[in-house]
């Protein structure tokens, strides 16, 4: 389907005329698309962050194996080598209790609780070996294996929490998808009604075009552009709104006392994803709406 | 050339508009289609520009079986056919010139060819000096002449006219007829459905009479043959 530049310009002009003639309805459609895309954008932000957080968590997934008190340095080294030989592990390190306390202080701050722990200079923490699995799915198996090794007092791997979070984020993703689909259909329907009005106004024109032998695509293109235009304009405000809101949320969370676990996705990568998908969906909705409405008028 | 072989048109409501039409119209002919209202003239005309498909039988336009043509190719079939209506079907927001040029733009004719060709056909129908007038500023006869200019601008092999003088007074009607005759003399086939007894009986041409969906008469230089 090759189109001449002058034909393309004509189609775009026609699309513009269509919008101009139905300002009120066009405005209504654009608003409907905007609302749809706004909700979609928020869900998108939530979904992206769910994935981001669960990815981050996955990276942090680790087994902490406490070593029995009184185990000799050589035994500990032997133990570490045993664990490092396991094909399921990615990384294993020995963390003596002094180091553990230091890390704890870094993570939680020098709170009273930590102060109390080591008030008298003693250190209640055990020496541990920290192990990261290659695949987070293997964590349970690996933990059980390590538990059976000699000189291991206990293992801890945050049983279930990570799995549940991963499941939850998958579930949210599906829900977002479904919700977005329903909203898109509703918005397409609204756009198709607007374009139907334009077509109605131009029915005689279309009739004449068909009579003199204009191709169906020649008749269709202006409505395509009209739909796409409504979609694009309708996506600008929701994109700006969503991103501004996210920026605000980010700055609030970053300023306040936050837990390190819930680090949100950084602004730049998120805004590209959100703006791109929202704009794309806007165009798809617009074009879909125009296809729905033009089809019936093009009976041969 | 238009050929129809045993053509039936039955509408979904059960009305049999055409019942076994056999006809052949050659290139360069001038044909009147006459008959009472509701006899099937409109269906006959609509089959010829592929507004309707035959329920049964074969319609050949320039040798092409219109029933077999893919939908997206229909526009190309239509480009060989110019259609003129009783109510002109001009676009009210466009001038006479723009209305005619629109037909060329719609078939994506090269821009540089549009202006000379539009002026040429407006000259032919005698309206070049009125080219910037809107339809509302033109008389009925002038509007019909613009619509004829639009019908011939893409050089069709056929002109199909559905009661082109139906809304016009006798004087304007004759202007239209002389114009169609002139176009016919240049080689374009003209098929015209009409109720105008005076025209058919004066400007003698081939007459095809349709009654109750059947061709009851087909004669060269025939008469109108009805009282009204």
Coordinates of C-alpha atoms in Angstrom, one line a residue:
Chain A
X1 CA 0.0 0.0 0.0
X2 CA 2.0 2.9 -1.3
X3 CA 0.7 6.3 -0.5
X4 CA 1.6 9.5 -2.2
X5 CA 2.7 12.4 0.1
X6 CA -0.1 14.7 -1.2
X7 CA -2.6 12.0 -0.5
X8 CA -1.2 11.6 3.0
X9 CA -1.5 15.3 3.6
X10 CA -5.0 15.2 2.3
X11 CA -6.0 12.4 4.7
X12 CA -4.5 14.3 7.7
X13 CA -6.3 17.5 6.7
X14 CA -9.5 15.5 6.5
X15 CA -8.9 14.0 9.9
X16 CA -8.4 17.5 11.3
X17 CA -11.6 18.7 9.7
X18 CA -13.4 15.8 11.2
X19 CA -12.3 16.7 14.7
X20 CA -13.0 20.4 14.1
X21 CA -16.5 19.7 13.1
X22 CA -17.3 17.6 16.2
X23 CA -15.4 19.5 18.8
X24 CA -17.7 18.5 21.6
X25 CA -17.7 14.8 20.9
X26 CA -14.0 14.8 20.1
X27 CA -13.4 16.4 23.5
X28 CA -15.6 13.8 25.2
X29 CA -13.7 11.0 23.5
X30 CA -10.3 12.5 24.4
X31 CA -11.5 12.8 28.0
X32 CA -12.7 9.2 28.0
X33 CA -9.4 8.0 26.6
X34 CA -7.5 10.2 29.1
X35 CA -9.4 8.7 32.1
X36 CA -8.9 5.2 30.8
X37 CA -5.2 5.7 30.2
X38 CA -4.8 7.4 33.6
X39 CA -6.1 4.4 35.4
X40 CA -4.0 2.2 33.1
X41 CA -1.0 4.3 33.9
X42 CA -1.4 3.9 37.6
X43 CA -1.8 0.2 37.3
X44 CA 1.2 0.1 35.1
X45 CA 3.3 1.9 37.7
X46 CA 2.1 -0.5 40.4
X47 CA 2.8 -3.5 38.1
X48 CA 6.3 -2.3 37.1
X49 CA 7.2 -1.7 40.7
X50 CA 5.9 -5.0 41.9
X51 CA 8.2 -6.6 39.4
X52 CA 11.0 -4.3 40.3
X53 CA 10.6 -5.1 44.0
X54 CA 10.3 -8.8 43.5
X55 CA 13.4 -8.8 41.3
X56 CA 15.3 -6.9 44.0
X57 CA 14.1 -9.3 46.6
X58 CA 15.1 -12.2 44.5
X59 CA 18.6 -10.8 44.4
X60 CA 18.6 -10.5 48.2
X61 CA 17.3 -14.0 48.7
X62 CA 19.9 -15.8 50.9
X63 CA 20.3 -18.5 53.3
X64 CA 21.8 -17.7 56.7
X65 CA 23.3 -20.7 58.2
X66 CA 24.3 -20.3 61.9
X67 CA 27.4 -22.1 63.0
X68 CA 27.5 -23.9 66.4
X69 CA 29.5 -22.1 69.0
X70 CA 32.9 -23.5 69.6
X71 CA 33.5 -24.7 66.0
X72 CA 37.1 -24.3 65.1
X73 CA 38.4 -22.0 62.3
X74 CA 39.5 -25.0 60.3
X75 CA 36.1 -26.7 60.6
X76 CA 34.5 -23.5 59.5
X77 CA 36.7 -23.4 56.4
X78 CA 35.9 -27.0 55.7
X79 CA 32.2 -26.2 56.0
X80 CA 32.5 -23.3 53.7
X81 CA 34.3 -25.3 51.1
X82 CA 31.6 -28.0 51.3
X83 CA 28.9 -25.5 50.6
X84 CA 30.9 -23.8 47.8
X85 CA 31.1 -27.2 46.1
X86 CA 27.4 -27.4 45.8
X87 CA 26.1 -26.8 42.2
X88 CA 23.0 -25.0 43.5
X89 CA 24.8 -22.2 45.2
X90 CA 26.0 -19.1 43.5
X91 CA 27.9 -17.4 46.2
X92 CA 28.8 -18.3 49.8
X93 CA 30.7 -16.3 52.4
X94 CA 31.7 -16.6 56.0
X95 CA 30.4 -13.8 58.2
X96 CA 31.9 -13.8 61.7
X97 CA 29.7 -12.3 64.4
X98 CA 31.6 -9.0 64.7
X99 CA 31.0 -8.4 61.0
X100 CA 27.4 -9.4 61.4
X101 CA 26.8 -6.8 64.1
X102 CA 28.5 -4.1 62.0
X103 CA 26.2 -4.9 59.1
X104 CA 23.2 -4.9 61.3
X105 CA 24.1 -1.5 62.6
X106 CA 24.5 -0.2 59.1
X107 CA 21.2 -1.5 58.0
X108 CA 19.1 -0.5 61.0
X109 CA 21.0 2.4 62.2
X110 CA 22.4 2.8 65.7
X111 CA 19.0 2.4 67.4
X112 CA 18.4 1.7 71.1
X113 CA 17.7 -1.9 70.2
X114 CA 21.1 -2.4 68.7
X115 CA 22.7 -0.5 71.5
X116 CA 21.0 -2.7 74.0
X117 CA 22.2 -5.8 72.2
X118 CA 25.9 -5.0 72.5
X119 CA 25.8 -2.7 75.6
X120 CA 28.1 -4.8 77.6
X121 CA 30.5 -5.3 74.7
X122 CA 29.2 -8.9 74.3
X123 CA 27.8 -10.0 70.9
X124 CA 24.8 -12.3 70.9
X125 CA 25.0 -13.0 67.2
X126 CA 26.3 -16.3 66.0
X127 CA 29.0 -16.7 63.3
X128 CA 27.2 -17.4 60.1
X129 CA 27.7 -18.5 56.5
X130 CA 25.6 -16.6 54.0
X131 CA 24.7 -18.5 50.9
X132 CA 23.0 -17.3 47.7
X133 CA 21.3 -19.8 45.5
X134 CA 21.6 -19.7 41.7
X135 CA 17.9 -20.0 41.3
X136 CA 15.6 -18.6 43.9
X137 CA 13.3 -21.7 43.4
X138 CA 16.1 -23.9 44.7
X139 CA 16.4 -22.1 48.0
X140 CA 14.4 -24.6 50.1
X141 CA 16.3 -27.6 48.8
X142 CA 19.6 -25.9 49.3
X143 CA 18.7 -24.9 52.8
X144 CA 17.7 -28.4 53.8
X145 CA 21.0 -29.7 52.4
X146 CA 23.0 -27.2 54.4
X147 CA 21.1 -27.9 57.6
X148 CA 22.4 -31.5 57.5
X149 CA 26.0 -30.5 57.4
X150 CA 28.0 -30.9 60.6
X151 CA 28.5 -27.9 63.0
X152 CA 25.4 -26.1 61.6
X153 CA 23.1 -25.1 64.3
X154 CA 20.2 -23.8 62.2
X155 CA 19.4 -22.3 58.8
X156 CA 17.1 -19.4 58.0
X157 CA 15.9 -18.4 54.6
X158 CA 12.7 -16.3 55.2
X159 CA 10.5 -19.3 54.4
X160 CA 7.6 -18.5 52.2
X161 CA 7.8 -14.7 52.2
X162 CA 9.6 -14.4 49.0
X163 CA 7.5 -17.0 47.3
X164 CA 4.3 -15.3 48.3
X165 CA 5.6 -12.0 47.0
X166 CA 6.5 -13.4 43.7
X167 CA 3.1 -15.1 43.4
X168 CA 1.4 -11.9 44.3
X169 CA 3.2 -9.9 41.7
X170 CA 2.3 -12.3 39.0
X171 CA -1.3 -12.2 40.1
X172 CA -1.3 -8.4 40.1
X173 CA 0.1 -8.4 36.6
X174 CA -2.7 -10.6 35.3
X175 CA -5.3 -8.4 37.0
X176 CA -3.8 -5.3 35.5
X177 CA -3.8 -6.9 32.1
X178 CA -7.5 -7.8 32.4
X179 CA -8.4 -4.5 33.7
X180 CA -6.5 -2.7 31.0
X181 CA -8.2 -4.8 28.4
X182 CA -11.7 -4.0 29.7
X183 CA -10.9 -0.3 29.9
X184 CA -9.5 -0.3 26.4
X185 CA -12.6 -1.8 25.0
X186 CA -14.8 0.8 26.7
X187 CA -12.6 3.6 25.4
X188 CA -12.6 2.2 21.9
X189 CA -16.3 2.1 21.9
X190 CA -16.5 5.8 22.9
X191 CA -14.1 6.7 20.1
X192 CA -16.0 4.7 17.6
X193 CA -19.1 6.7 18.5
X194 CA -17.3 10.0 17.9
X195 CA -16.0 8.8 14.6
X196 CA -19.5 7.6 13.7
X197 CA -20.6 11.1 14.1
X198 CA -17.9 12.4 11.8
X199 CA -18.8 9.7 9.3
X200 CA -22.5 10.6 9.6
X201 CA -21.7 14.2 8.7
X202 CA -19.6 13.1 5.8
X203 CA -21.9 10.3 4.6
X204 CA -22.7 12.0 1.3
X205 CA -19.0 12.6 0.8
X206 CA -18.3 9.0 1.4
X207 CA -21.1 8.0 -1.0
X208 CA -19.7 10.2 -3.7
X209 CA -16.2 8.8 -3.1
X210 CA -17.5 5.3 -3.4
X211 CA -19.5 6.1 -6.6
X212 CA -16.5 7.6 -8.4
X213 CA -14.4 4.6 -7.4
X214 CA -12.3 5.8 -4.5
X215 CA -10.6 2.8 -2.9
X216 CA -11.7 1.7 0.5
X217 CA -8.4 2.6 2.0
X218 CA -8.7 6.1 0.6
X219 CA -12.0 6.5 2.4
X220 CA -10.7 4.9 5.6
X221 CA -7.4 6.7 6.2
X222 CA -8.8 10.0 7.4
X223 CA -10.8 8.2 10.1
X224 CA -7.7 6.2 11.1
X225 CA -5.8 9.4 11.6
X226 CA -8.7 10.9 13.5
X227 CA -8.8 7.9 15.8
X228 CA -5.1 7.9 16.3
X229 CA -5.1 11.7 17.0
X230 CA -7.7 11.3 19.6
X231 CA -5.6 8.5 21.2
X232 CA -2.4 10.5 21.1
X233 CA -4.0 13.7 22.6
X234 CA -5.8 11.6 25.1
X235 CA -2.6 10.0 26.3
X236 CA -0.6 13.2 26.9
X237 CA -2.3 14.3 30.1
X238 CA -2.4 10.9 31.8
X239 CA 1.3 10.3 31.1
X240 CA 2.2 13.7 32.6
X241 CA -0.1 13.2 35.5
X242 CA 1.1 9.7 36.3
X243 CA 4.7 10.7 36.1
X244 CA 4.3 13.8 38.3
X245 CA 2.5 11.7 40.9
X246 CA 5.2 9.1 40.8
X247 CA 7.8 11.8 41.2
X248 CA 6.0 13.1 44.2
X249 CA 5.6 9.6 45.7
X250 CA 9.3 9.0 45.1
X251 CA 10.4 12.1 46.9
X252 CA 8.1 11.5 49.8
X253 CA 9.3 7.9 50.2
X254 CA 12.9 8.9 49.8
X255 CA 12.8 11.7 52.3
X256 CA 10.9 9.7 55.0
X257 CA 12.3 6.9 57.2
X258 CA 12.0 4.0 54.8
X259 CA 12.7 0.4 54.9
X260 CA 15.4 -0.5 52.5
X261 CA 13.3 -3.4 51.1
X262 CA 10.8 -1.2 49.5
X263 CA 13.0 0.7 47.1
X264 CA 10.8 1.9 44.2
X265 CA 11.8 1.9 40.6
X266 CA 13.9 4.9 39.6
X267 CA 12.1 7.7 37.7
X268 CA 13.9 7.5 34.4
X269 CA 13.4 3.9 33.4
X270 CA 9.9 3.9 34.7
X271 CA 8.8 7.0 32.9
X272 CA 10.1 5.5 29.6
X273 CA 8.1 2.3 30.1
X274 CA 4.9 4.1 31.3
X275 CA 5.0 6.8 28.6
X276 CA 5.7 4.3 25.9
X277 CA 3.0 1.8 26.8
X278 CA 0.4 4.5 27.5
X279 CA 1.0 6.2 24.2
X280 CA 0.9 2.9 22.4
X281 CA -2.3 1.9 24.0
X282 CA -3.8 5.3 23.3
X283 CA -3.1 4.9 19.6
X284 CA -4.3 1.3 19.6
X285 CA -7.6 2.3 21.2
X286 CA -8.0 5.2 18.8
X287 CA -7.4 3.2 15.7
X288 CA -9.5 0.3 17.0
X289 CA -12.4 2.7 17.5
X290 CA -12.1 4.0 14.0
X291 CA -12.0 0.5 12.5
X292 CA -15.1 -0.4 14.4
X293 CA -17.1 2.5 13.1
X294 CA -15.8 2.7 9.5
X295 CA -16.4 -0.9 8.8
X296 CA -20.2 -0.7 8.6
X297 CA -20.1 2.3 6.3
X298 CA -17.9 0.6 3.7
X299 CA -20.3 -2.1 2.5
X300 CA -19.7 -2.5 -1.1
Chain B
X1 CA -20.1 -3.5 -22.8
X2 CA -22.7 -4.6 -20.3
X3 CA -24.1 -8.1 -20.4
X4 CA -26.6 -9.8 -18.2
X5 CA -27.5 -13.4 -18.3
X6 CA -30.6 -14.7 -16.5
X7 CA -30.2 -12.2 -13.7
X8 CA -32.4 -12.3 -10.7
X9 CA -32.5 -9.9 -7.8
X10 CA -34.4 -11.0 -4.8
X11 CA -34.3 -8.8 -1.7
X12 CA -34.1 -10.3 1.8
X13 CA -37.8 -9.3 2.3
X14 CA -38.7 -11.7 -0.5
X15 CA -39.4 -9.0 -3.2
X16 CA -38.4 -10.3 -6.6
X17 CA -37.2 -7.1 -8.2
X18 CA -35.7 -8.7 -11.3
X19 CA -36.7 -12.1 -12.7
X20 CA -34.5 -13.4 -15.4
X21 CA -33.0 -10.5 -17.2
X22 CA -31.1 -11.1 -20.4
X23 CA -29.6 -8.1 -22.0
X24 CA -26.5 -6.8 -23.8
X25 CA -25.6 -3.2 -24.2
X26 CA -22.7 -2.5 -26.5
X27 CA -20.0 0.2 -26.3
X28 CA -21.3 3.5 -27.7
X29 CA -25.0 2.8 -27.4
X30 CA -27.6 5.1 -25.9
X31 CA -30.3 3.2 -24.0
X32 CA -33.5 4.4 -22.2
X33 CA -34.8 2.2 -19.4
X34 CA -38.5 2.7 -19.0
X35 CA -41.3 1.2 -17.1
X36 CA -43.8 1.8 -14.2
X37 CA -42.5 2.7 -10.8
X38 CA -41.5 -0.4 -8.8
X39 CA -41.0 -2.4 -12.0
X40 CA -37.3 -3.1 -11.3
X41 CA -35.6 -0.2 -13.1
X42 CA -33.7 0.9 -10.0
X43 CA -32.4 -2.6 -9.3
X44 CA -31.4 -2.9 -12.9
X45 CA -29.5 0.3 -12.8
X46 CA -27.9 -0.6 -9.4
X47 CA -26.6 -3.9 -10.8
X48 CA -24.9 -2.0 -13.5
X49 CA -22.7 0.1 -11.2
X50 CA -22.3 -2.8 -8.7
X51 CA -24.3 -1.1 -5.9
X52 CA -26.1 -4.4 -5.8
X53 CA -25.0 -7.9 -6.5
X54 CA -27.3 -10.3 -8.5
X55 CA -29.0 -13.0 -6.5
X56 CA -28.7 -15.3 -9.4
X57 CA -27.2 -15.0 -12.9
X58 CA -24.2 -13.2 -14.3
X59 CA -23.5 -9.5 -14.8
X60 CA -20.5 -8.7 -16.9
X61 CA -19.1 -5.1 -17.0
X62 CA -16.5 -4.8 -19.7
X63 CA -16.2 -8.5 -19.6
X64 CA -15.7 -8.7 -15.8
X65 CA -18.0 -10.8 -13.8
X66 CA -18.9 -8.4 -11.0
X67 CA -20.1 -11.1 -8.6
X68 CA -16.6 -12.6 -8.7
X69 CA -14.7 -9.4 -8.3
X70 CA -13.1 -9.1 -4.9
X71 CA -14.5 -6.3 -2.7
X72 CA -11.3 -4.3 -2.7
X73 CA -11.2 -4.3 -6.5
X74 CA -14.8 -3.0 -6.9
X75 CA -13.6 0.7 -6.9
X76 CA -11.5 -0.1 -10.0
X77 CA -14.6 -1.4 -11.7
X78 CA -16.5 1.7 -10.7
X79 CA -13.9 4.0 -12.2
X80 CA -15.1 2.9 -15.6
X81 CA -18.6 4.0 -14.8
X82 CA -20.0 7.5 -14.3
X83 CA -23.2 7.7 -12.3
X84 CA -25.7 10.6 -12.4
X85 CA -28.7 10.9 -10.1
X86 CA -32.0 12.6 -10.0
X87 CA -30.9 14.6 -6.9
X88 CA -27.4 15.4 -8.2
X89 CA -25.6 14.3 -5.0
X90 CA -23.3 17.3 -5.0
X91 CA -21.3 18.2 -1.9
X92 CA -22.9 21.5 -0.6
X93 CA -19.7 22.9 1.0
X94 CA -17.7 22.6 -2.2
X95 CA -17.8 24.8 -5.3
X96 CA -18.7 23.5 -8.7
X97 CA -15.0 23.2 -9.5
X98 CA -14.2 21.4 -6.2
X99 CA -17.1 19.0 -6.6
X100 CA -15.7 17.9 -10.0
X101 CA -12.0 17.9 -8.8
X102 CA -13.1 15.8 -5.8
X103 CA -13.9 12.9 -8.1
X104 CA -10.3 13.0 -9.5
X105 CA -8.7 13.4 -6.1
X106 CA -10.7 10.4 -4.8
X107 CA -9.1 8.2 -7.4
X108 CA -5.7 9.7 -6.7
X109 CA -5.2 11.3 -10.0
X110 CA -1.9 13.3 -10.3
X111 CA -2.4 16.8 -9.1
X112 CA -1.1 18.5 -12.2
X113 CA -3.7 16.8 -14.3
X114 CA -6.6 17.8 -12.2
X115 CA -7.0 21.5 -13.0
X116 CA -6.8 21.2 -16.8
X117 CA -9.2 18.2 -16.9
X118 CA -11.7 19.7 -14.5
X119 CA -11.8 22.9 -16.6
X120 CA -12.1 20.9 -19.7
X121 CA -15.3 19.1 -18.6
X122 CA -16.8 22.2 -17.0
X123 CA -16.3 23.9 -20.4
X124 CA -18.0 20.9 -22.0
X125 CA -21.1 21.2 -19.8
X126 CA -21.0 25.0 -20.2
X127 CA -20.3 26.0 -16.7
X128 CA -16.7 27.1 -16.7
X129 CA -17.7 30.7 -15.9
X130 CA -19.7 29.4 -12.9
X131 CA -16.9 27.2 -11.5
X132 CA -16.6 29.1 -8.2
X133 CA -20.3 28.9 -7.4
X134 CA -21.6 26.7 -4.7
X135 CA -24.5 24.3 -5.4
X136 CA -26.9 26.5 -3.5
X137 CA -26.1 29.3 -5.9
X138 CA -26.8 27.2 -9.0
X139 CA -30.1 26.3 -10.6
X140 CA -31.3 22.7 -10.7
X141 CA -30.2 22.3 -14.3
X142 CA -26.8 23.8 -13.6
X143 CA -26.4 21.5 -10.6
X144 CA -27.2 18.5 -12.8
X145 CA -24.6 19.6 -15.3
X146 CA -22.0 19.8 -12.6
X147 CA -22.9 16.3 -11.6
X148 CA -22.5 15.1 -15.2
X149 CA -19.2 16.9 -15.4
X150 CA -18.2 14.9 -12.2
X151 CA -19.4 11.7 -13.8
X152 CA -17.3 12.0 -16.9
X153 CA -14.2 13.6 -15.5
X154 CA -12.5 10.3 -15.0
X155 CA -13.2 9.2 -18.5
X156 CA -15.6 6.4 -17.9
X157 CA -16.7 4.0 -20.6
X158 CA -20.3 4.2 -19.3
X159 CA -22.6 6.9 -18.0
X160 CA -25.5 5.5 -15.9
X161 CA -28.2 8.1 -15.2
X162 CA -31.1 7.4 -12.9
X163 CA -33.9 9.8 -13.8
X164 CA -31.5 12.7 -14.5
X165 CA -34.3 15.0 -15.6
X166 CA -36.7 14.0 -12.8
X167 CA -36.3 17.2 -10.9
X168 CA -36.0 19.6 -13.8
X169 CA -38.3 21.8 -15.9
X170 CA -38.6 20.9 -19.6
X171 CA -36.1 23.5 -20.8
X172 CA -33.4 22.4 -18.3
X173 CA -34.3 18.7 -19.1
X174 CA -33.5 19.3 -22.8
X175 CA -30.2 20.9 -21.9
X176 CA -29.3 17.8 -20.0
X177 CA -30.4 15.6 -22.8
X178 CA -28.4 17.4 -25.4
X179 CA -25.4 17.2 -23.1
X180 CA -25.8 13.4 -22.7
X181 CA -26.3 13.1 -26.4
X182 CA -23.0 15.0 -27.0
X183 CA -21.2 12.8 -24.5
X184 CA -22.6 9.7 -26.2
X185 CA -21.4 11.0 -29.6
X186 CA -17.9 11.1 -28.2
X187 CA -18.1 7.3 -27.7
X188 CA -19.4 7.0 -24.1
X189 CA -22.2 4.5 -23.6
X190 CA -25.2 6.1 -21.9
X191 CA -27.8 4.1 -20.0
X192 CA -30.7 6.3 -18.7
X193 CA -33.7 5.3 -16.6
X194 CA -36.5 7.8 -17.2
X195 CA -40.2 8.6 -16.9
X196 CA -40.0 11.4 -19.4
X197 CA -42.3 10.5 -22.3
X198 CA -41.6 13.5 -24.4
X199 CA -37.8 13.0 -24.3
X200 CA -38.0 9.3 -25.2
X201 CA -40.4 9.9 -28.0
X202 CA -38.5 12.9 -29.5
X203 CA -34.9 11.8 -29.1
X204 CA -35.3 8.3 -30.5
X205 CA -32.9 5.7 -29.1
X206 CA -33.0 2.1 -28.0
X207 CA -35.7 1.6 -25.4
X208 CA -35.8 -1.2 -22.9
X209 CA -39.0 -1.6 -21.0
X210 CA -39.1 -3.4 -17.7
X211 CA -42.3 -4.6 -16.0
X212 CA -42.6 -6.7 -12.9
X213 CA -38.9 -7.6 -13.1
X214 CA -38.9 -8.8 -16.7
X215 CA -37.9 -7.1 -19.9
X216 CA -41.1 -6.8 -21.9
X217 CA -39.8 -4.7 -24.8
X218 CA -36.4 -3.9 -26.3
X219 CA -36.4 -2.0 -29.6
X220 CA -34.1 0.5 -31.4
X221 CA -35.7 3.9 -31.9
X222 CA -38.7 2.7 -29.8
X223 CA -41.4 4.8 -28.1
X224 CA -42.0 5.5 -24.4
X225 CA -45.2 3.5 -24.6
X226 CA -46.8 4.5 -21.2
X227 CA -49.4 7.1 -20.4
X228 CA -48.1 9.6 -17.9

